[in-house]
Each structure stands twice: as C-alpha cells, then as structure tokens.
mmCIF file of C-alpha atoms in Angstrom:
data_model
loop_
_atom_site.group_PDB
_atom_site.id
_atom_site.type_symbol
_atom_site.label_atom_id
_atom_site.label_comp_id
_atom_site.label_asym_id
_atom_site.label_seq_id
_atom_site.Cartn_x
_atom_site.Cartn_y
_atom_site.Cartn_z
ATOM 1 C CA UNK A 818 0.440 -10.319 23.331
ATOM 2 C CA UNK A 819 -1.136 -13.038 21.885
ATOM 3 C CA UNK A 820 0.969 -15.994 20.338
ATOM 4 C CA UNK A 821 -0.482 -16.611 17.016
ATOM 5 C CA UNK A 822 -0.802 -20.336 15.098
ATOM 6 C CA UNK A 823 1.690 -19.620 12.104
ATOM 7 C CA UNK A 824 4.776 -18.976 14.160
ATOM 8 C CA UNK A 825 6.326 -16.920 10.851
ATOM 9 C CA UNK A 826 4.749 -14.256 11.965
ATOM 10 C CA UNK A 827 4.056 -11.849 15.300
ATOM 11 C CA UNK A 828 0.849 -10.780 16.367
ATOM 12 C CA UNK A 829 -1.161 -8.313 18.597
ATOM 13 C CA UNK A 830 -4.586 -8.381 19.815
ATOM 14 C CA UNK A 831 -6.582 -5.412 18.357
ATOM 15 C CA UNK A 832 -8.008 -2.902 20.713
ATOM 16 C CA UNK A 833 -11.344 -1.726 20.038
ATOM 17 C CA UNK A 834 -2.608 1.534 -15.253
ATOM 18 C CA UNK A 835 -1.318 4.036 -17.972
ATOM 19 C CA UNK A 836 1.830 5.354 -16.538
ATOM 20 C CA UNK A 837 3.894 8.516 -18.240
ATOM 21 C CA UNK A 838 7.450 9.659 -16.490
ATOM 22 C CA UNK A 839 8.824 12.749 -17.985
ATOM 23 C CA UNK A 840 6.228 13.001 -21.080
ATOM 24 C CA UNK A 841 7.512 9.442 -21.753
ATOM 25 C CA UNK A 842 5.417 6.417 -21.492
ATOM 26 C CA UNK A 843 6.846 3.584 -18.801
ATOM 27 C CA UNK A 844 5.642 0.500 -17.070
ATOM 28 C CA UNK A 845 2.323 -0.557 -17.198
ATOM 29 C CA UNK A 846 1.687 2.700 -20.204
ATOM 30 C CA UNK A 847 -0.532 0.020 -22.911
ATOM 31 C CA UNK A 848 -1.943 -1.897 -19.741
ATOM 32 C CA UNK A 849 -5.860 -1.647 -20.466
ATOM 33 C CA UNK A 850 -8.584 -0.819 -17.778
ATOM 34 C CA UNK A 851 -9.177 -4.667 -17.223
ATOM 35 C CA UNK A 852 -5.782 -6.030 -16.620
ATOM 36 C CA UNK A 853 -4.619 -4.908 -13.266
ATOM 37 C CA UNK A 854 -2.916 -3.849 -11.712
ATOM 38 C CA UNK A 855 -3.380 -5.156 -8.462
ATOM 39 C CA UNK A 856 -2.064 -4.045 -5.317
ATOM 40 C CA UNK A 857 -0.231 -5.376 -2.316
ATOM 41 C CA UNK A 858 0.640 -3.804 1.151
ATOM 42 C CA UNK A 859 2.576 -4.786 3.440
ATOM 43 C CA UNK A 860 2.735 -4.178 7.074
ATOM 44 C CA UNK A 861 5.946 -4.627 8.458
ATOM 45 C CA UNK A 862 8.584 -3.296 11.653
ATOM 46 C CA UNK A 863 11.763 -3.456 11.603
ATOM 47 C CA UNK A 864 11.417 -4.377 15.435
ATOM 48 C CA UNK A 865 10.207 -7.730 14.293
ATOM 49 C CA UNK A 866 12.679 -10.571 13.086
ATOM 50 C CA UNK A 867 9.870 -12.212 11.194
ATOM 51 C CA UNK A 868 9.455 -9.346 9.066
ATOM 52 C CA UNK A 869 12.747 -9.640 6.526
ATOM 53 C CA UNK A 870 11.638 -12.221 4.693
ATOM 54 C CA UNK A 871 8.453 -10.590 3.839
ATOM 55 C CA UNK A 872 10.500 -7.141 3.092
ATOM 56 C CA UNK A 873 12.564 -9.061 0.307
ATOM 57 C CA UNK A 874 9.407 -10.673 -1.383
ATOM 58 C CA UNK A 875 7.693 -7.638 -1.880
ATOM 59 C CA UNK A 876 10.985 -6.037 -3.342
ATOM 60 C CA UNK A 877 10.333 -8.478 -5.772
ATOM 61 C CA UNK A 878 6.673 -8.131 -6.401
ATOM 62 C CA UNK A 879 7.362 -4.427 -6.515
ATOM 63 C CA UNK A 880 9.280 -5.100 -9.332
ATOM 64 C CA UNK A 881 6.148 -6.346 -11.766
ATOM 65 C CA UNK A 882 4.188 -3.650 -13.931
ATOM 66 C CA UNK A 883 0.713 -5.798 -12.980
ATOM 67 C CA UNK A 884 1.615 -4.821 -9.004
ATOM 68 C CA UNK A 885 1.422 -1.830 -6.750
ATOM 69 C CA UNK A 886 3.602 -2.920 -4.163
ATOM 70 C CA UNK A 887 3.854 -0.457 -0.870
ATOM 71 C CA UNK A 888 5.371 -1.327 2.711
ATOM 72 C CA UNK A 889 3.763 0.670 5.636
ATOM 73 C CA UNK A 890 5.566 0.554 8.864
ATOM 74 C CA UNK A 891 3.618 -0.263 11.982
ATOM 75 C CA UNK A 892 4.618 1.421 15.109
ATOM 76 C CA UNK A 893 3.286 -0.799 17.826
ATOM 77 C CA UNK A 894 6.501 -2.841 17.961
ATOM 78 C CA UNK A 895 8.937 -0.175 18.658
ATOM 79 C CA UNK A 896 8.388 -0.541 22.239
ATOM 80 C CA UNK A 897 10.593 -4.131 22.463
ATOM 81 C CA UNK A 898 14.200 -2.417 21.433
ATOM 82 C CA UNK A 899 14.171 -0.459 18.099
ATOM 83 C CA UNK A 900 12.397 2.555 17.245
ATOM 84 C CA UNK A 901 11.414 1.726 13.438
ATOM 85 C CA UNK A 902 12.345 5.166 11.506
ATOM 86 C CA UNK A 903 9.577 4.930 9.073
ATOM 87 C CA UNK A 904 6.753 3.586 11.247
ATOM 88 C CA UNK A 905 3.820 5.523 12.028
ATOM 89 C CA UNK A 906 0.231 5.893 13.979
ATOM 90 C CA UNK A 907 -1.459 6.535 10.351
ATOM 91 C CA UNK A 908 -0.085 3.225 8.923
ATOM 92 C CA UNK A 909 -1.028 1.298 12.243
ATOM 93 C CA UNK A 910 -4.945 2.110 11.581
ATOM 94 C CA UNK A 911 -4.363 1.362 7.999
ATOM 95 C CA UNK A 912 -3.551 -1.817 9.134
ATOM 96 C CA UNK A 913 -6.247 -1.911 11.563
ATOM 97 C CA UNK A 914 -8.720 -0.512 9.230
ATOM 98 C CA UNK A 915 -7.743 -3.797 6.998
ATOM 99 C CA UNK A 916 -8.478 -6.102 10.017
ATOM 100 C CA UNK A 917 -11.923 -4.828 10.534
ATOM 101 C CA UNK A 918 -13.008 -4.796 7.012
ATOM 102 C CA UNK A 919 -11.432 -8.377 6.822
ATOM 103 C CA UNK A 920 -12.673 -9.525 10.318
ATOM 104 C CA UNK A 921 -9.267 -10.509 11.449
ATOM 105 C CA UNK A 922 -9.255 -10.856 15.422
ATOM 106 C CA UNK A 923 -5.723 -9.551 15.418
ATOM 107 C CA UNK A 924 -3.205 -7.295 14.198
ATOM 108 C CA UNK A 925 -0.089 -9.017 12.755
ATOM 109 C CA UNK A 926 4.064 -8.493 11.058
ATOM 110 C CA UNK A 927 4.739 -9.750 8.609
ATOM 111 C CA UNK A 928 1.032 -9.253 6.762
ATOM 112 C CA UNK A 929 0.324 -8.587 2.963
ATOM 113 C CA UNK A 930 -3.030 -7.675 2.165
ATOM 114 C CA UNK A 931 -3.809 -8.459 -1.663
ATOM 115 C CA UNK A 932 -6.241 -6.124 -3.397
ATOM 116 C CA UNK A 933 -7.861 -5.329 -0.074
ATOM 117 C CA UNK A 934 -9.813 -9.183 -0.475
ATOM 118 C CA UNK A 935 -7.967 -11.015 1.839
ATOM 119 C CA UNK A 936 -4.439 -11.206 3.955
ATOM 120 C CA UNK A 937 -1.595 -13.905 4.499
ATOM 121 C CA UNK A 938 2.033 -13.553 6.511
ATOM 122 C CA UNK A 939 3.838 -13.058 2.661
ATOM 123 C CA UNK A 940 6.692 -15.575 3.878
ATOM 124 C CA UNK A 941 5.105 -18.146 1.626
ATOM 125 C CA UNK A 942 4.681 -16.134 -1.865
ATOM 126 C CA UNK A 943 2.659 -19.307 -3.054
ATOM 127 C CA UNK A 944 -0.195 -17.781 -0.981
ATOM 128 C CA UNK A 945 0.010 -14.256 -2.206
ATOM 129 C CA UNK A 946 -0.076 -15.173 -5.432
ATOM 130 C CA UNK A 947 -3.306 -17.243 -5.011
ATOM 131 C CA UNK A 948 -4.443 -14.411 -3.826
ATOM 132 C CA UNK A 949 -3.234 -12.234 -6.614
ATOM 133 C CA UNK A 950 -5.620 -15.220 -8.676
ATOM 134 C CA UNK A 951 -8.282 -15.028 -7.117
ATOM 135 C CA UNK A 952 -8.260 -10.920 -7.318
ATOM 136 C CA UNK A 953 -7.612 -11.125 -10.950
ATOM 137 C CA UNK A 954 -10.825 -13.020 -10.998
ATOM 138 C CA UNK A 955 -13.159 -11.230 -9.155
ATOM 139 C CA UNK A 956 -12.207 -7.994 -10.921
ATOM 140 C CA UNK A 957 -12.767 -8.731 -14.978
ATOM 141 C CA UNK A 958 -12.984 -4.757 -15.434
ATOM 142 C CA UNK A 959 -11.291 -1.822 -13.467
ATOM 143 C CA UNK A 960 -10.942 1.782 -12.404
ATOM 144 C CA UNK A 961 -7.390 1.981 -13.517
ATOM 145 C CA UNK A 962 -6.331 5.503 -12.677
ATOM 146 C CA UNK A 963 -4.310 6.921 -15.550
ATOM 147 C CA UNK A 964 -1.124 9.192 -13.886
ATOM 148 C CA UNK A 965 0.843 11.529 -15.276
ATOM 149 C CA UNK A 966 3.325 13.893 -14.496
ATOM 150 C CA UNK A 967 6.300 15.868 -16.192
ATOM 151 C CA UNK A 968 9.849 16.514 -14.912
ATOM 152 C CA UNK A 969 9.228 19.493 -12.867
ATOM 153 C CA UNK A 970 5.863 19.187 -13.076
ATOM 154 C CA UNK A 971 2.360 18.543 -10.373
ATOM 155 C CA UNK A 972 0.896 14.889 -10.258
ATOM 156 C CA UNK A 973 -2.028 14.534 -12.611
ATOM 157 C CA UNK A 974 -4.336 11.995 -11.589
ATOM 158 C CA UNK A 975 -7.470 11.077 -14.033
ATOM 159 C CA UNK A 976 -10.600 8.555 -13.657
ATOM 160 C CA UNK A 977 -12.877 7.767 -16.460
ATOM 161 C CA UNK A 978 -16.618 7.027 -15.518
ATOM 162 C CA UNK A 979 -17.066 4.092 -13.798
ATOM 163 C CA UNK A 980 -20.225 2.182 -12.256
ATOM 164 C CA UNK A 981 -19.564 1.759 -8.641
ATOM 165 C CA UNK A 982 -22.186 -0.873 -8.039
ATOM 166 C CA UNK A 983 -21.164 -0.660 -3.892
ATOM 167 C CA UNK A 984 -21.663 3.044 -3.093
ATOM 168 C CA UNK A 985 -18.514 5.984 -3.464
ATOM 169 C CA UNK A 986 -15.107 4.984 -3.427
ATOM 170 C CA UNK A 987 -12.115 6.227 -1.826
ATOM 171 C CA UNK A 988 -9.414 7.334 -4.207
ATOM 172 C CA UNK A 989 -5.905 7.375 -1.835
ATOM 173 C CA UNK A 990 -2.334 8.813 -2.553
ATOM 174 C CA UNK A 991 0.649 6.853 -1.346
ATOM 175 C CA UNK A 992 4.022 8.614 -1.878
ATOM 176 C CA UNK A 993 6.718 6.274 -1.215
ATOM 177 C CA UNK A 994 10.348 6.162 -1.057
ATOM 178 C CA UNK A 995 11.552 3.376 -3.533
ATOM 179 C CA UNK A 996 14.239 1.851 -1.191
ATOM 180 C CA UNK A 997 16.229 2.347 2.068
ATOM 181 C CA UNK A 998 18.954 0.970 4.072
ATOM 182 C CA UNK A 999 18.958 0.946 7.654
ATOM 183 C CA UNK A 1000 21.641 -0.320 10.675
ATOM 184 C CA UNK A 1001 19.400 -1.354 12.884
ATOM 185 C CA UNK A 1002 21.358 -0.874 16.434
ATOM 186 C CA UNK A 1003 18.874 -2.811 18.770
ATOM 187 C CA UNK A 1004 16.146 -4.900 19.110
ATOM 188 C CA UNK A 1005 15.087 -8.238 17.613
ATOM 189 C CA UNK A 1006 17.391 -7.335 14.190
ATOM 190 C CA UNK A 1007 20.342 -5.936 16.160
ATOM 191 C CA UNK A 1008 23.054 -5.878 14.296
ATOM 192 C CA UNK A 1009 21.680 -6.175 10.588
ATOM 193 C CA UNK A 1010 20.872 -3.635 7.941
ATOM 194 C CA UNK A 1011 17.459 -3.934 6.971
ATOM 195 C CA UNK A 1012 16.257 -3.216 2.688
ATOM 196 C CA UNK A 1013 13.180 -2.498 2.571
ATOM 197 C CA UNK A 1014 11.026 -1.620 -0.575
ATOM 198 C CA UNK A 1015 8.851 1.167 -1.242
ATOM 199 C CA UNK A 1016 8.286 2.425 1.715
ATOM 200 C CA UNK A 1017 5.280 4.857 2.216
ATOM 201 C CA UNK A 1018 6.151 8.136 3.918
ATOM 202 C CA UNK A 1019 2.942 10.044 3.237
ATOM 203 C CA UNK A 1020 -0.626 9.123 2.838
ATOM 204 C CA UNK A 1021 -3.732 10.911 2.237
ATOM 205 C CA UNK A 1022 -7.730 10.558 1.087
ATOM 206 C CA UNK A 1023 -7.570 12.822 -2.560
ATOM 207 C CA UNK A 1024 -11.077 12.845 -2.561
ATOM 208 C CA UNK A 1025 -14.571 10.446 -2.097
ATOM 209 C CA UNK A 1026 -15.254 9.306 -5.760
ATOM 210 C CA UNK A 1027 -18.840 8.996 -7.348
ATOM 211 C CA UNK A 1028 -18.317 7.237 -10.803
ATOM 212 C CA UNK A 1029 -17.921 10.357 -12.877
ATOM 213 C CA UNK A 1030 -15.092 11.013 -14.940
ATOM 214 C CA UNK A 1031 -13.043 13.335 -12.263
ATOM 215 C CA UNK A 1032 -8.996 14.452 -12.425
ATOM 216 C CA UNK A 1033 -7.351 15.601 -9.549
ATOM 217 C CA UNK A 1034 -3.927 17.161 -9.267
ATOM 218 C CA UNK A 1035 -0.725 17.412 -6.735
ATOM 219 C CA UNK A 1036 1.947 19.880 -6.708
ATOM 220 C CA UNK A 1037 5.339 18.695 -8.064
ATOM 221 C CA UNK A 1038 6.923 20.155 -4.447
ATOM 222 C CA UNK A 1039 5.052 17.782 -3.122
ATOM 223 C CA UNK A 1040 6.885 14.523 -4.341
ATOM 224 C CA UNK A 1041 10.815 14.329 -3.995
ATOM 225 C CA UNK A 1042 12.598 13.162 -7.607
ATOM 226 C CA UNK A 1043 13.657 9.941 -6.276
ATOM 227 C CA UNK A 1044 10.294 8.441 -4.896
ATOM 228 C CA UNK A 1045 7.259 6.790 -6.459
ATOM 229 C CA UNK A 1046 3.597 7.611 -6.205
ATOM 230 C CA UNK A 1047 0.647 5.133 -6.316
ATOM 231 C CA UNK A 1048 -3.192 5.849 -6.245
ATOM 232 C CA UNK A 1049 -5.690 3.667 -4.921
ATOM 233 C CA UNK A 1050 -9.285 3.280 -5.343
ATOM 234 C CA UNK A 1051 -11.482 1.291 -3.121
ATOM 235 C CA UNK A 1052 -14.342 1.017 -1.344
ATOM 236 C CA UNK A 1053 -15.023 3.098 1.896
ATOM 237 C CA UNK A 1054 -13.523 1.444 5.041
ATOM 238 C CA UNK A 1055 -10.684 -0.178 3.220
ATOM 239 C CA UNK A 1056 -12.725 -2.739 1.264
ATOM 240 C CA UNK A 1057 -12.204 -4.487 -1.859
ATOM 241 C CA UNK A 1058 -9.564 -2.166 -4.540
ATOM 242 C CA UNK A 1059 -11.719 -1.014 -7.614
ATOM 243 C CA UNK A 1060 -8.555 -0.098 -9.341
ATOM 244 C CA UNK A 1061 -4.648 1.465 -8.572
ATOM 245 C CA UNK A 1062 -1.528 2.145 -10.654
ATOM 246 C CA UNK A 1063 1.770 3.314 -10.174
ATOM 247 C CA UNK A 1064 4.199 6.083 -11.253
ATOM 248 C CA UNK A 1065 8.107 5.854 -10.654
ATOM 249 C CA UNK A 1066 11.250 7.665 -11.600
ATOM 250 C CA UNK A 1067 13.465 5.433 -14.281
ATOM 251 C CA UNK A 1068 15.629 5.369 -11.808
ATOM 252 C CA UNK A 1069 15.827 3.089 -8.747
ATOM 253 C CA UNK A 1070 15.873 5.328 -5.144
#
C-alpha cells in the first residue's frame, strides 16, 4: 500500500434539472438547461477512519438543488477489519474508471470527483467547491435530463437534442438510498456509528446517447419509496459530465 502525500486520506496503488415528485414540481423544477446541476461522487469505506469527515460534507452538499451528490462504497478496504455493507466490485471500477480518465496513479478514501473534471480528498470543502467553479465554467450550457415520475408510477427519463461536440455520451442511473446508520463492530471505526449520505445501491448504463431528443423509462418496482434516483450524462470512459439531475421523495430516508 502506498502512503500517499496528504495524510487525510488512504490510498492504493491501481492495478492495471427539472425535477417532478408525485405530479408535483420539487427541487431544482425552474432550474434551466444552463445552470447545473453539477455532480459530486464520493468514494468512501467505512473501513477507513479518514473517510467520516468526507461522509458528513457531502451530506451537506447533498442537500443543495445545484448538486447531485452520491457516495459509492469501495470494497478494497474491507480486508483490514470491517466488511463495509454497501461496498461493492462495480463501485471500485467506477472509481478506477475515474482514475484513468483523470490519470491519477492511485486509487484513494476519502475522494470526491466533481463533474467528472477533476478529484480532491473532500476533507477541505474549499477545494471542492473550486472545483464546483471551475465546472460551472467550463459548462455555460447543459444536457440537463428532465425526470419524472408519479407515486406508483415507472421513472421517466427525457433528453432534448443536444450537440455532443466529443462523440456519444453515456447516460447512467444511480438509485440511491438517501441515508443509513451503521454500528460499525470492527476495524479502523470500531465502535462508532457511521451516517452516510446517499448511498448508491444500484447502478447501470440506460443507454449510449447520440444528441437526439431520446426518453427512456424504469419500472416503478424498480425504485423503493424511500430512495432517490439521479441520471448522469457524460462522456464514454467516465469523462467530463454533459449534464445530471436528481429526483427524491419529500421525505428524508
């Protein structure tokens, strides 16, 4: 394991939007094309005692109509005492995916990666928000995806025409729970219950996006009542986000 220069954080050497809830607008419902939001994922473990402080600032950004704010759970840490419940081997090459496209020489907890441009630990929010800046900047116009979905009711997601000036983009579904408590019993956090914030249980790829106005949709079974949904659209191989929104239950999880 390699010991990395910012000692806030733990490291491992790599190996190889319009918004409507039940029919009623919410959130980010008037937010034009060109104003966000933005999104920010963390990769976190509860096996790693660097990690809380991270967890508790994106509770907070997750709180903001401009951000999509998801926690993925890395699994390669479960080996030193604590088996993290919501960790997995798909969120591990998300994050690895994100240190390719970013040419990052490692893999690291705590790590927030802003609008898929560029990374920090998220301890200091200072430097996520000058990253939030500097996304906001380089983005003047986006592919907001506009979500809807009924009580009861499938997932409707919809994307007007767009020029993609970088090839197709990936449009991604992230269902997340909105927020869990957890006794951790061993490990590096023995002994402390852990919050964390939207934490996403299942990913997928909806489809490969060309521009054209499209809509997509996902059955209501699909998503329990208490958790949150985003969509994502990027370019291929977890570049730069073209657009994302968000679409949660009025009520917290």
């Amino acid at each position: 394991m390699m010991k990395p220069s910012n000692p806030g954080r733990r490291a491992l050497l790599m190996g190889g939007g319009a918004a409507i809830v039940a029919g009623r607008p919410r959130g980010a419902a008037a937010r034009r094309p060109g104003n966000g939001p933005w999104a920010v994922e963390l990769f976190t473990s509860q096996g790693c005692s660097s990690c809380p402080p991270a967890d508790a600032f994106l509770g907070r950004l997750a709180k903001r109509p401009d951000i999509v704010a998801l926690s993925f759970h890395v699994d390669y840490w479960d080996y030193i005492g604590w088996k993290d419940p919501f960790a997995s081997r798909e969120t591990t090459e998300r994050q690895r995916g994100y240190a390719k496209a970013l040419k990052q020489r490692y893999v690291y907890t705590p790590e927030m990666v802003v609008d898929g441009i560029g990374h920090d630990s998220g301890r200091e929010p200072g430097q996520i928000e000058a990253l939030l800046a500097k996304a906001q900047g380089l983005a003047p116009r986006r592919a907001t995806p506009e979500l809807s979905r009924t009580i009861g009711g499938p997932l409707t997601i919809k994307l007007a025409a767009f020029t993609l000036r970088h090839g197709p983009a990936d449009v991604t579904l992230a269902i997340y729970d909105r927020r869990n408590n957890t006794a951790v019993a061993s490990g590096e956090n023995q002994g402390r219950t852990l919050e964390n914030f939207n934490i996403v249980r299942h990913l997928e790829l909806v489809s490969r996006w060309d521009g054209a106005p499209a809509s997509w949709s996902i059955a209501a079974e699909r998503i329990q009542p208490t958790q949150g949904v985003a969509v994502l659209v990027q370019q291929a191989e977890c570049g730069p986000m073209i657009g994302c929104n968000k679409l949660e239950p009025a009520y917290s999880g």
